[in-house]
XYZ file of C-alpha atoms in Angstrom:
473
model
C -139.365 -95.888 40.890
C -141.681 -97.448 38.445
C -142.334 -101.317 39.455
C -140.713 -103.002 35.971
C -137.579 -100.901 36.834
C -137.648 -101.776 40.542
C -138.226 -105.506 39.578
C -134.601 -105.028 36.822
C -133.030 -103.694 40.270
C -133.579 -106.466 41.941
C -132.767 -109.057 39.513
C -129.630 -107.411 38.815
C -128.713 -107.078 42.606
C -129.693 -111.054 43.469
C -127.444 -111.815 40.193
C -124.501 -109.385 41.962
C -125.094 -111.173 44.995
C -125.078 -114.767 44.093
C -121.406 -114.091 42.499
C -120.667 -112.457 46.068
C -121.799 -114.785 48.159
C -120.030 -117.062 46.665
C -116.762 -115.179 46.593
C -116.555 -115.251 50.332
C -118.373 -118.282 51.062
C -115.902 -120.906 48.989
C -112.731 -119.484 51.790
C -115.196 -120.830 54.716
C -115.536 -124.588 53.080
C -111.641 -125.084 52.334
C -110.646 -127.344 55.391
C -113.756 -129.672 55.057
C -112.520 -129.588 51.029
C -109.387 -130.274 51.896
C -110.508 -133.430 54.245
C -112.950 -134.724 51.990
C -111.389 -134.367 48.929
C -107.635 -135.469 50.242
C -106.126 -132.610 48.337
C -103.192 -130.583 49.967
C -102.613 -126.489 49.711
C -102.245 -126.919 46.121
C -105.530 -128.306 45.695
C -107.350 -125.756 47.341
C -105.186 -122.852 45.378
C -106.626 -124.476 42.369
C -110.028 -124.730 43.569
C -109.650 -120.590 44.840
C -107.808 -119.406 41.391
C -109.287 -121.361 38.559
C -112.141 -118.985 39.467
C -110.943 -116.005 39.756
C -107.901 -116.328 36.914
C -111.238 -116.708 34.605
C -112.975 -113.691 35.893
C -110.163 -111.470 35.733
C -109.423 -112.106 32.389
C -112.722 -112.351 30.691
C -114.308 -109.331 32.605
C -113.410 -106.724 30.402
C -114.455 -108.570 27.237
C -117.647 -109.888 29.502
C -118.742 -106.266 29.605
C -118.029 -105.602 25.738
C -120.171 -109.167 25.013
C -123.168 -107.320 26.816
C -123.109 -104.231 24.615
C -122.275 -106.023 21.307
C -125.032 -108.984 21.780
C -127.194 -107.889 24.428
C -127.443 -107.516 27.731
C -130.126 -109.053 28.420
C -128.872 -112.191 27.428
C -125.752 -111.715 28.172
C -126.886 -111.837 31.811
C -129.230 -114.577 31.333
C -126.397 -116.980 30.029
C -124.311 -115.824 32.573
C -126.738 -116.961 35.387
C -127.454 -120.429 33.484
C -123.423 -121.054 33.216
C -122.938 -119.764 36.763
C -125.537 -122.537 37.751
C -125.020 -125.572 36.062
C -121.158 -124.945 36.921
C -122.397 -124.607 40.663
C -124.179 -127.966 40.156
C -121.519 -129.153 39.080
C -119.107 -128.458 41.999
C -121.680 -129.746 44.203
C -121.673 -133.356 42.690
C -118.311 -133.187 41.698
C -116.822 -136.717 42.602
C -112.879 -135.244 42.651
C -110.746 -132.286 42.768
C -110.424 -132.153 39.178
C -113.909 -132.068 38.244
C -114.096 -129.576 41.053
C -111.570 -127.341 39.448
C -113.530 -127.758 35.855
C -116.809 -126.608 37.982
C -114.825 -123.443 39.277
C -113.689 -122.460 36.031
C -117.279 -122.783 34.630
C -118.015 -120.559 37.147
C -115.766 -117.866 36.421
C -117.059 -118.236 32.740
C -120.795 -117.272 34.068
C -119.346 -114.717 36.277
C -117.433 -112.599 34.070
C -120.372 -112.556 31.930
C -123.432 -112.359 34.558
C -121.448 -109.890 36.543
C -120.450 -106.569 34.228
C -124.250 -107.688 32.268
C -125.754 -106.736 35.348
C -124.366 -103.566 35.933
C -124.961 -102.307 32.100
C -128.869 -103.505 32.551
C -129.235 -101.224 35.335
C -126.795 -98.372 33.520
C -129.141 -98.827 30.811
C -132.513 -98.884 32.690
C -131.634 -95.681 34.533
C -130.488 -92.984 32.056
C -131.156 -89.906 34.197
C -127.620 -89.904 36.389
C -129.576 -89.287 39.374
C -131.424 -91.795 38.836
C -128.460 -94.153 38.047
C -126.604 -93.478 41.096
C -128.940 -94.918 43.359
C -129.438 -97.797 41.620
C -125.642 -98.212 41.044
C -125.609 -97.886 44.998
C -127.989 -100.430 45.930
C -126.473 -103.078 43.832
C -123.077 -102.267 45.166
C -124.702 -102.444 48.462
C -126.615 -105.568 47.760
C -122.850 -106.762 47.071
C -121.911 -105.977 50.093
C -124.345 -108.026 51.960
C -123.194 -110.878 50.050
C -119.815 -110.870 50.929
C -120.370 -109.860 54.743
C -123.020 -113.007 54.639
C -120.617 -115.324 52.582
C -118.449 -116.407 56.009
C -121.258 -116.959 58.052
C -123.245 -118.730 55.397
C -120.805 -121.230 54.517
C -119.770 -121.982 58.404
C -123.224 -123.186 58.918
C -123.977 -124.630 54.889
C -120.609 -127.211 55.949
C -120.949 -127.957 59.520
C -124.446 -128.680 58.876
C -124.321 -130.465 54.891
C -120.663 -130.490 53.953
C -119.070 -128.267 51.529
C -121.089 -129.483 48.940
C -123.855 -127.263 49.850
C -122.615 -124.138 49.451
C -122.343 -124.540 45.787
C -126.164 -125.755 45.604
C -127.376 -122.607 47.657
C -127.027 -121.122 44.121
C -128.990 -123.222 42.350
C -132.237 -121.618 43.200
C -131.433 -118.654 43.309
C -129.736 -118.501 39.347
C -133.432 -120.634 38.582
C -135.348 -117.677 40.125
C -133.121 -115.265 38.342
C -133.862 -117.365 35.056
C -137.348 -117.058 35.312
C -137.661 -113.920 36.472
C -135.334 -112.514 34.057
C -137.112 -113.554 31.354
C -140.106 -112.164 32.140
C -139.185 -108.749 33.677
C -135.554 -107.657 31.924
C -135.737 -105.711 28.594
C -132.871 -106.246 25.561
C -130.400 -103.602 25.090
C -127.393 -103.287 23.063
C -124.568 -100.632 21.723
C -124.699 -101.169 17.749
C -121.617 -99.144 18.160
C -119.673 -101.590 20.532
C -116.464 -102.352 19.525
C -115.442 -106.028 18.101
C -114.281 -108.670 20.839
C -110.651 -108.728 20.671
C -110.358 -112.409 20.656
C -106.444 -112.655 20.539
C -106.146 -110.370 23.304
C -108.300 -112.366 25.561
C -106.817 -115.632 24.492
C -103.042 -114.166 24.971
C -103.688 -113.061 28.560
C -105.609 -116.155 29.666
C -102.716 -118.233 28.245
C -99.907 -115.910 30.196
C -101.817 -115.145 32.967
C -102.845 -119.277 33.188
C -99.238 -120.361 32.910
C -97.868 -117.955 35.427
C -100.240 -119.136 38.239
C -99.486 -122.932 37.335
C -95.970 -121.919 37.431
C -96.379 -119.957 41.323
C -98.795 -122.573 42.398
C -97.431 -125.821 41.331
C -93.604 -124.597 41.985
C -93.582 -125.156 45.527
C -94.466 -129.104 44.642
C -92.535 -129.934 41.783
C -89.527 -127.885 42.803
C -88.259 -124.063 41.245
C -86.224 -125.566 39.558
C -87.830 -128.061 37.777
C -87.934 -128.058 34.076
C -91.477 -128.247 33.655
C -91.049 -125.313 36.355
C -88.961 -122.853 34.330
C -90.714 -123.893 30.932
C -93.758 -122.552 32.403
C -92.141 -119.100 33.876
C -90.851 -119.009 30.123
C -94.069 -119.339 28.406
C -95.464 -116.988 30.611
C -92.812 -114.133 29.896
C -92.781 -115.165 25.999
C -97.074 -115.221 25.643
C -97.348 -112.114 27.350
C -94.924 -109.822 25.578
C -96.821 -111.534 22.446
C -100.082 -110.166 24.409
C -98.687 -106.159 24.945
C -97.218 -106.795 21.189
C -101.001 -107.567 20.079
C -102.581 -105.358 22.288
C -100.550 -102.448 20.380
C -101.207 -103.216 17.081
C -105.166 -103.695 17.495
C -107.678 -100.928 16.660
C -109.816 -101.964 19.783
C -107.948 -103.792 21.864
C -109.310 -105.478 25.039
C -106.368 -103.178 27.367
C -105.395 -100.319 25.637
C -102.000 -99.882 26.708
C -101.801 -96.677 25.942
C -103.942 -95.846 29.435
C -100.865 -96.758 30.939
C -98.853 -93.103 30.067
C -100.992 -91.585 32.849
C -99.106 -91.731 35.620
C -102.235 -91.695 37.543
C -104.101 -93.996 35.909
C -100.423 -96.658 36.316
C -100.078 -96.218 39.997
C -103.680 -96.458 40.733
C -104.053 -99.663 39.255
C -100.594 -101.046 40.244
C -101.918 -100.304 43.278
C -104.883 -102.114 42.390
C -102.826 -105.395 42.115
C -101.201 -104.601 45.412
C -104.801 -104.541 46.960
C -105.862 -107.818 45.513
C -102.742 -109.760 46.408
C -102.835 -109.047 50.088
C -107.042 -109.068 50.470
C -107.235 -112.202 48.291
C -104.047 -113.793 49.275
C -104.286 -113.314 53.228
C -108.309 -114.270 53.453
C -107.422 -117.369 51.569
C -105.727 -118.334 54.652
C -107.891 -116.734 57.227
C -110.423 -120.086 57.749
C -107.690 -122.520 57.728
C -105.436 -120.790 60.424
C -108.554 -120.418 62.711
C -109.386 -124.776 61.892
C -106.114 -125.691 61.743
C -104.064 -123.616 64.313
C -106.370 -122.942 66.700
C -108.477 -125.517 66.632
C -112.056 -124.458 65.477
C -114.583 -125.818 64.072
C -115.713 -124.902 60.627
C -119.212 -122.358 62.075
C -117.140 -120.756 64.389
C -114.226 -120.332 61.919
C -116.739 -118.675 59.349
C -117.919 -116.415 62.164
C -114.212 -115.843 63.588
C -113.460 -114.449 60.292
C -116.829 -111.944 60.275
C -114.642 -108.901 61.343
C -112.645 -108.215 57.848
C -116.061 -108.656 55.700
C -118.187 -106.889 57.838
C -115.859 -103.790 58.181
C -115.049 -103.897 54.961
C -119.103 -103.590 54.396
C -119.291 -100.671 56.707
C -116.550 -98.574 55.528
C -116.558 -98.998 51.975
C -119.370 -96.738 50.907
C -117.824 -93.749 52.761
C -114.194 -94.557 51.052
C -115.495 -92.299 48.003
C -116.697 -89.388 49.873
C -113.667 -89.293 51.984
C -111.389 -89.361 48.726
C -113.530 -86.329 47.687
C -113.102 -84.583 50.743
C -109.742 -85.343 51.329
C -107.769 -86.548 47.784
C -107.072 -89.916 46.356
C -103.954 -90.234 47.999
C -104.420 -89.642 51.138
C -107.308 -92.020 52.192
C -105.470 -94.474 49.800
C -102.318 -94.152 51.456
C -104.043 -94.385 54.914
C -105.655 -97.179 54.028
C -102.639 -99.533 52.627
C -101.032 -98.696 55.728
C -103.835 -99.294 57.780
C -104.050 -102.809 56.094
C -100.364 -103.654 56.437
C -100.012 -103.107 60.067
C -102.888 -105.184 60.344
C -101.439 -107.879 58.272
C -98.036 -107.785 59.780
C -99.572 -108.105 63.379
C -101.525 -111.122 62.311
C -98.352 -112.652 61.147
C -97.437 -112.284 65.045
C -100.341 -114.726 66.173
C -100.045 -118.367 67.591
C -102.063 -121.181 68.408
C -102.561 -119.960 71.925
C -102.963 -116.387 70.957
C -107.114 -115.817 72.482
C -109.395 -114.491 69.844
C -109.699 -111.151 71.891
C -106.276 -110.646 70.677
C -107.185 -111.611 66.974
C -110.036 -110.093 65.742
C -109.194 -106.271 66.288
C -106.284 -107.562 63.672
C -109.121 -108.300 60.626
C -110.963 -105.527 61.664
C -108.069 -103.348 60.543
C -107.270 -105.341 57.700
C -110.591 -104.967 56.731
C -111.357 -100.894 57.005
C -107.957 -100.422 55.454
C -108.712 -102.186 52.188
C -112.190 -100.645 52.038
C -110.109 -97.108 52.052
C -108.539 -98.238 49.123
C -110.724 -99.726 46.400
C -113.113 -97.150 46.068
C -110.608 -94.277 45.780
C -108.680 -96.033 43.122
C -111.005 -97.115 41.129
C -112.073 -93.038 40.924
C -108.519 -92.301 40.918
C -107.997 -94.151 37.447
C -111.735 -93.238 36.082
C -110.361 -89.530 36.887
C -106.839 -90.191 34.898
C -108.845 -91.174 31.770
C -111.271 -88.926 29.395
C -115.237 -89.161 30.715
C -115.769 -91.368 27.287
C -113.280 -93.858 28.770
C -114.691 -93.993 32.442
C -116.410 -97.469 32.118
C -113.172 -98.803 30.438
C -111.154 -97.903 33.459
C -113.503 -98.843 35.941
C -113.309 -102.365 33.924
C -109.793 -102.184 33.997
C -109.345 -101.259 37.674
C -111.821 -104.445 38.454
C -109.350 -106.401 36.224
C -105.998 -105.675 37.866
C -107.474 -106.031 41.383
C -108.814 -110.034 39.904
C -105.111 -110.151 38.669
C -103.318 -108.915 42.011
C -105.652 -111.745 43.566
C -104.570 -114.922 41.622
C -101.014 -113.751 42.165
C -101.747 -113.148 46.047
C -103.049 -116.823 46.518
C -100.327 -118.531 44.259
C -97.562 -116.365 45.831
C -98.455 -116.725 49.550
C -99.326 -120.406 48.928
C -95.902 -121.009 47.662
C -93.872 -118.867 51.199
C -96.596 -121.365 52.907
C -95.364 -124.491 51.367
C -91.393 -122.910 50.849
C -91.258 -122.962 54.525
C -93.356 -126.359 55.644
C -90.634 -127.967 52.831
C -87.661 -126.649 55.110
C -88.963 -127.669 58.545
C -91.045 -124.811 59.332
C -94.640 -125.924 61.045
C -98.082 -125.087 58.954
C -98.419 -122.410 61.272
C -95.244 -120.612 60.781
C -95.647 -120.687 57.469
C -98.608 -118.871 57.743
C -97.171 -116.309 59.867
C -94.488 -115.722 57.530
C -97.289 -115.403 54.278
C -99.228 -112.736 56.461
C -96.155 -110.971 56.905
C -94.947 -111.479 53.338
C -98.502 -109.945 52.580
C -98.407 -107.015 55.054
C -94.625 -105.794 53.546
C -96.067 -106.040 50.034
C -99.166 -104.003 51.349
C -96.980 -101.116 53.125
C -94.554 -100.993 49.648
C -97.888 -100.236 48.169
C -98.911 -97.667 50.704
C -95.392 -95.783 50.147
C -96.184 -96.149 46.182
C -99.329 -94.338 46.735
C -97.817 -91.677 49.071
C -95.617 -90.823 46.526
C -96.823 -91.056 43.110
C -100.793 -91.409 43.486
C -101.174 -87.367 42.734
C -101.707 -86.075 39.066
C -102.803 -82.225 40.563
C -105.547 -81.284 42.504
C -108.334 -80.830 40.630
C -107.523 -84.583 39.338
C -107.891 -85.582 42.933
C -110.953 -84.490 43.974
C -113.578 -87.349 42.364
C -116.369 -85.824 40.320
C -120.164 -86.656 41.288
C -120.485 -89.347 38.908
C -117.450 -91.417 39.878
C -117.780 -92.880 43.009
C -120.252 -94.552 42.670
C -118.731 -96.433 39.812
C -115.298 -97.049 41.856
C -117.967 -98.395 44.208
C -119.745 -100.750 41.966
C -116.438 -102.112 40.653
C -115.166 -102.345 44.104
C -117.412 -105.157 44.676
C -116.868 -107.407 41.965
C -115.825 -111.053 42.006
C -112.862 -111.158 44.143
């Protein structure tokens, strides 16, 4: 490995990491948020979504800004938004500004993270070559979210949650320099045009379904502002799939979609990032405010679902090789849906011997299943078309998981407005979670099959499910 290419690799890994870390590391700060800032559940739904409802739906076109302008500085403005917008957080006086800082950051992400991958794709054109470099920075991912529990537990108990939003500012000015000096431009001439519209229309539907889920439980379902929202969701995205058709290069070719394969893997996808996203978003709080713990040892209570998740995930591909798509994925929602259902089943007195074989599960179970169908969909499309479904696999995962917060938040909140205790309600939004999860597991089980040839993964893909299996969740 020559040193300017081992010196890319590592810029582009710290860049991956930073949006990791902070992935996981925002869940452990939510009950010292929600103390210090005197915002309720819907306050900290904003603070989780606002980030990732940006990411999801400026990935794809983050990826297409690399190739058309550069990637180089692509990246590098990525890293300087991601920053500021962490400073930002960090000082940020209310929840509002707070919520503007988050959605800054999802900005920088979607731009920083998809850049950083196509540096390295770009760096390393010898496949062989590629795949261990697409490894390590998946793996460096990995780190990231295993240390983004642990990090934060100690970053709030020590600092406040301020500080976990600061941690990144050295790091994005050590990318900054560094990248500068060390990264090479690169661009496709033959890139295809930004579909602006497209990326406008889905932020718009996507955006207004979320405020509907999210601030529903507050205003009432009923409400007219309510079902005006739910409205202009429906009406702006059939204007999105209507736009989406008609374009020459459109952001989400819909046309994908006829392969069965490449439809259930990705509906799957959804399924995967509603219950991960939705469930951890709860996993600090009930650990602080059911059983009593303190922030640290909430951060480090919760170690069990990132870590296995770390530890299984690179072996998800070659068991889907070995073995077919649908059975590890199948295994795998199952896995995570008995785990979530027996966490619904936990009390305040329940000891945490009892508790953490329950993420553990949750954890190795989802790691079976993002891999797998990120190959699964790569495998549905032509090889020409393999980054676009990896993109769009990475998308509909970021999708499932601003629906899995807003949704569970609102059976949370549904349940505390008829009586229920904070605690049941979280019992019933793990549960809610773990049926979801098993529906997805029998969706897999029977539909996740093209033949077999289109089941076994092909050299070259897993390690691209892999990469995308670790972005910005």
């Amino acid at each position: 490995m020559r040193p300017n290419r081992a010196v890319l690799l590592a810029v582009a890994c710290l860049g991956q990491f930073m949006v990791l870390l902070d992935s996981t590391i925002v869940g452990a700060a939510l009950p010292d948020m929600q103390r210090r800032l005197h915002t309720g559940l819907t306050g900290l739904q904003w603070i989780v979504d606002a980030y990732v409802l940006l990411v999801a739906m400026l990935l794809l076109s983050g990826g297409v800004f690399a190739d058309r302008f550069g990637r180089k500085r692509v990246f590098l403005a990525g890293v300087a938004v991601f920053t500021a917008a962490s400073v930002l957080c960090a000082v940020a006086p209310s929840i509002g500004w707070l919520i503007a800082g988050r959605v800054a950051q999802g900005v920088g992400a979607a731009a920083l993270s998809p850049a950083s991958l196509a540096l390295l794709a770009a760096a390393y054109p010898v496949a062989q070559e590629r795949v261990k470099a697409i490894g390590l920075w998946a793996g460096f991912s990995g780190i990231g979210l295993a240390a983004g529990p642990l990090a934060g537990g100690v970053l709030v108990e020590t600092f406040g949650w301020p500080a976990i939003f600061l941690v990144n500012a050295p790091i994005g000015v050590l990318l900054l320099l560094a990248g500068l000096r060390v990264l090479g431009e690169s661009r496709n001439p033959g890139a295809p045009a930004i579909d602006v519209p497209g990326t406008v229309l889905s932020v718009l539907g996507v955006g207004a379904l979320t405020y509907g889920l999210i601030e529903g439980g507050s205003r009432g379902w009923t409400s007219p502002v309510i079902l005006g929202t739910f409205a202009a969701a429906v009406l702006v995205l059939a204007v999105f799939v209507v736009v989406e058709r008609r374009r020459p290069a459109p952001m989400l070719p819909l046309r994908l979609f006829r392969q069965r394969l490449f439809t259930v893997s990705n509906t799957a996808m959804v399924v995967v990032g509603f219950a991960l996203m939705g469930s951890s978003f709860f996993f600090s709080q009930f650990f602080v405010y059911v059983q009593g713990s303190s922030v640290l040892l909430a951060g480090l209570q919760t170690l069990p679902a990132t870590l296995a998740m770390v530890v299984v995930s690179p072996f998800a591909g070659r068991f889907a090789a070995r073995y077919g798509f649908r059975i590890v994925v199948t295994i795998g929602l199952a896995l995570a849906g008995v785990g979530l259902l027996t966490l619904g089943l936990t009390h305040a007195d329940t000891g945490y011997a009892n508790v953490w074989w329950r993420l553990a599960i949750i954890g190795i179970g989802f790691a079976l299943t993002m891999s797998p169908l990120t190959g699964a969909a790569i495998q549905a499309v032509s090889p020409q078309e393999g980054g676009l479904a990896s993109g769009v696999s990475s998308t509909t995962r970021q999708i499932g998981a601003v629906l899995g917060v807003a949704v569970l938040g609102a059976v949370v909140r549904t349940r505390e407005a008829g009586g229920a205790s904070f605690e049941a309600g979280l019992d019933s939004a793990f549960v809610v979670a773990g049926v979801v999860t098993l529906a997805g597991a029998v969706l897999t089980g029977l539909w996740l099959v093209r033949s077999r040839s289109a089941e076994v993964a092909a050299p070259g893909t897993r390690p691209a499910g892999s990469a995308t299996a670790t972005t910005p969740s």
